[in-house]
Tab-separated table of C-alpha atoms in Angstrom:
chain	number	residue	atom	x	y	z
A	1	MET	CA	-18.553	6.504	-27.563
A	2	ARG	CA	-19.143	9.422	-25.228
A	3	LEU	CA	-21.222	7.145	-22.984
A	4	VAL	CA	-18.418	4.565	-22.780
A	5	ILE	CA	-15.845	7.198	-21.826
A	6	THR	CA	-18.205	8.684	-19.233
A	7	LEU	CA	-18.893	5.280	-17.688
A	8	PHE	CA	-15.166	4.489	-17.586
A	9	VAL	CA	-14.345	7.782	-15.866
A	10	LEU	CA	-17.163	7.240	-13.367
A	11	ALA	CA	-15.911	3.719	-12.632
A	12	VAL	CA	-12.358	4.954	-12.028
A	13	LEU	CA	-13.503	7.805	-9.801
A	14	SER	CA	-15.862	5.614	-7.789
A	15	THR	CA	-13.115	3.020	-7.281
A	16	ALA	CA	-10.706	5.696	-6.068
A	17	ALA	CA	-13.323	7.221	-3.781
A	18	THR	CA	-14.223	3.819	-2.340
A	19	SER	CA	-10.563	2.975	-1.709
A	20	PHE	CA	-9.967	6.327	-0.040
A	21	GLY	CA	-13.131	5.921	2.043
A	22	PHE	CA	-12.087	2.471	3.246
A	23	SER	CA	-8.628	3.740	4.186
A	24	ILE	CA	-10.176	6.501	6.290
A	25	TRP	CA	-12.675	4.067	7.824
A	26	ASP	CA	-9.889	1.610	8.780
A	27	GLY	CA	-7.739	4.418	10.176
A	28	HIS	CA	-4.859	3.937	7.732
A	29	GLN	CA	-5.001	7.447	6.331
A	30	GLY	CA	-2.235	9.563	7.858
A	31	HIS	CA	-0.876	6.575	9.757
A	32	ASN	CA	2.524	7.522	11.209
A	33	ASP	CA	3.905	4.691	13.295
A	34	ALA	CA	7.528	5.028	14.423
A	35	ALA	CA	8.072	1.259	14.334
A	36	LEU	CA	6.867	0.999	10.743
A	37	ARG	CA	9.006	3.970	9.753
A	38	ALA	CA	12.087	2.175	11.084
A	39	ILE	CA	11.237	-0.962	9.115
A	40	HIS	CA	10.548	0.834	5.866
A	41	TYR	CA	13.420	3.301	5.854
A	42	ASN	CA	16.244	1.387	7.550
A	43	THR	CA	17.354	-0.723	4.579
A	44	GLN	CA	21.144	-0.424	4.808
A	45	TYR	CA	21.641	-4.102	5.601
A	46	ASP	CA	22.482	-6.775	3.017
A	47	LEU	CA	19.854	-9.507	2.802
A	48	SER	CA	22.017	-11.651	0.521
A	49	ALA	CA	24.533	-12.182	3.345
A	50	GLN	CA	22.010	-13.843	5.651
A	51	ARG	CA	22.313	-17.617	5.932
A	52	ARG	CA	19.332	-19.900	6.046
A	53	VAL	CA	18.614	-21.825	9.221
A	54	PRO	CA	18.690	-25.584	8.490
A	55	ALA	CA	15.377	-27.427	8.868
A	56	GLU	CA	15.110	-29.482	12.031
């Protein structure tokens, strides 16, 4: 049982380390883009009020 728990913890830690490593490698770690900030935080508009454009 101790071996199973150890292997599970190692798998979780290696997955987290790999994900973090890929984010650093791609340059997404600490990514502060003003345009993305405006998209993510400016959500005061009502999407339900938008009408669909008819298909042409």
